[in-house]
mmCIF file of C-alpha atoms in Angstrom:
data_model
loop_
_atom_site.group_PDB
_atom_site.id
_atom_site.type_symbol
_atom_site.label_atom_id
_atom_site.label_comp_id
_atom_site.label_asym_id
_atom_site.label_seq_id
_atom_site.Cartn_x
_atom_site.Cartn_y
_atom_site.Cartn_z
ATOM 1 C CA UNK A 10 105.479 214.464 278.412
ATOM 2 C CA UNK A 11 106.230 213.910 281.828
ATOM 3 C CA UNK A 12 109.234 212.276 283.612
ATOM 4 C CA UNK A 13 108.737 211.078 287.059
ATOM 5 C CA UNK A 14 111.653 208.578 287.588
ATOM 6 C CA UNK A 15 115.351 207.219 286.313
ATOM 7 C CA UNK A 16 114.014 204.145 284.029
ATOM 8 C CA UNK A 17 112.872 207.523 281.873
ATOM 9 C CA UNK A 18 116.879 209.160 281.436
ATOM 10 C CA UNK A 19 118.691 207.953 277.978
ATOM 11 C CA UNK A 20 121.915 205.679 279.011
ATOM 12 C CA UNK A 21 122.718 205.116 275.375
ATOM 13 C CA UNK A 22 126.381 205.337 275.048
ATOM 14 C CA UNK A 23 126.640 207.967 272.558
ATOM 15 C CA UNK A 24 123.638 210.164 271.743
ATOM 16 C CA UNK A 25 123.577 210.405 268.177
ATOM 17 C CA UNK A 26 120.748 212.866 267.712
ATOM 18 C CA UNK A 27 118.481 214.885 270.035
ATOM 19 C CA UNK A 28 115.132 216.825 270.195
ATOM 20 C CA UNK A 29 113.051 218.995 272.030
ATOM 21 C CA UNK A 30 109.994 218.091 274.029
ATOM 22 C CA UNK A 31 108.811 221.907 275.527
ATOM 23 C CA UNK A 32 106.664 222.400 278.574
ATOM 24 C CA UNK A 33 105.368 225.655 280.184
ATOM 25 C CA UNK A 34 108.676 226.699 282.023
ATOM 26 C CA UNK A 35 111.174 224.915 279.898
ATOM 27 C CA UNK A 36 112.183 221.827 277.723
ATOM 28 C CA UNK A 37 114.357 218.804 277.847
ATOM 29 C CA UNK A 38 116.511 217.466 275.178
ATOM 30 C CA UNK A 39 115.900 214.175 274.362
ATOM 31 C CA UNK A 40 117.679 210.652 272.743
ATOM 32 C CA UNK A 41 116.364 210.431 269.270
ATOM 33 C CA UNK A 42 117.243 206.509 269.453
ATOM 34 C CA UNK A 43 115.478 205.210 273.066
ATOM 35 C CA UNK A 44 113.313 208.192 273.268
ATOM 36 C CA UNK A 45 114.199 209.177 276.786
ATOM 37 C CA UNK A 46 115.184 212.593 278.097
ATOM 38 C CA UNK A 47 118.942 213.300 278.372
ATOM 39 C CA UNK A 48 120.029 213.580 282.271
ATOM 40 C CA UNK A 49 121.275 217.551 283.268
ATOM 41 C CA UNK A 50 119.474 218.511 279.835
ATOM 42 C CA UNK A 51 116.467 220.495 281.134
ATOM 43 C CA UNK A 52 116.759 224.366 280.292
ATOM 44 C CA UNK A 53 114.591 227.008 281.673
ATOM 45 C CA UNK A 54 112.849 229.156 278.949
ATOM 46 C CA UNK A 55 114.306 233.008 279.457
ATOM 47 C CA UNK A 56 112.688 236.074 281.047
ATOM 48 C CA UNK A 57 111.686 237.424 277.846
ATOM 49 C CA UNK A 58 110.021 234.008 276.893
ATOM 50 C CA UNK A 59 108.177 234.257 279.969
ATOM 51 C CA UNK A 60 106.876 237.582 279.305
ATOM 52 C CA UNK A 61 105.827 237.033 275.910
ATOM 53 C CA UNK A 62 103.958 233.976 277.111
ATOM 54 C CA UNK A 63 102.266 235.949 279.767
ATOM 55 C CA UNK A 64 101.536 238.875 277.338
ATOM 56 C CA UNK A 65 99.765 236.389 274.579
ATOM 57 C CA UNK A 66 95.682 236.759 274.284
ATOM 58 C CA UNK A 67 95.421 233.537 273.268
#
């Protein structure tokens, strides 16, 4: 899924419940209620996820 603007960041008042939507380099948490990704949430997979991902023969 891919976020190009600010009408696509939650502004719920109080998140009650989150999940994950992964791409290649990382993932964002996300609202479970509007469905939108929570601002500041993005996280970086780590090194060693990296190098297993480059490693795979798949």
């Amino acid at each position: 899924m891919a976020y190009t603007n600010d009408s696509d960041i939650c502004t719920c008042e109080k998140v009650k419940g989150v999940y994950v939507v992964a791409d290649m380099w990382g993932y964002w948490e996300c609202c479970c209620a509007c469905k939108k990704r929570i601002e500041n949430s993005y996280t970086y997979h780590s090194e060693d996820y990296m190098v297993e991902l480059l490693n795979r023969d798949d």
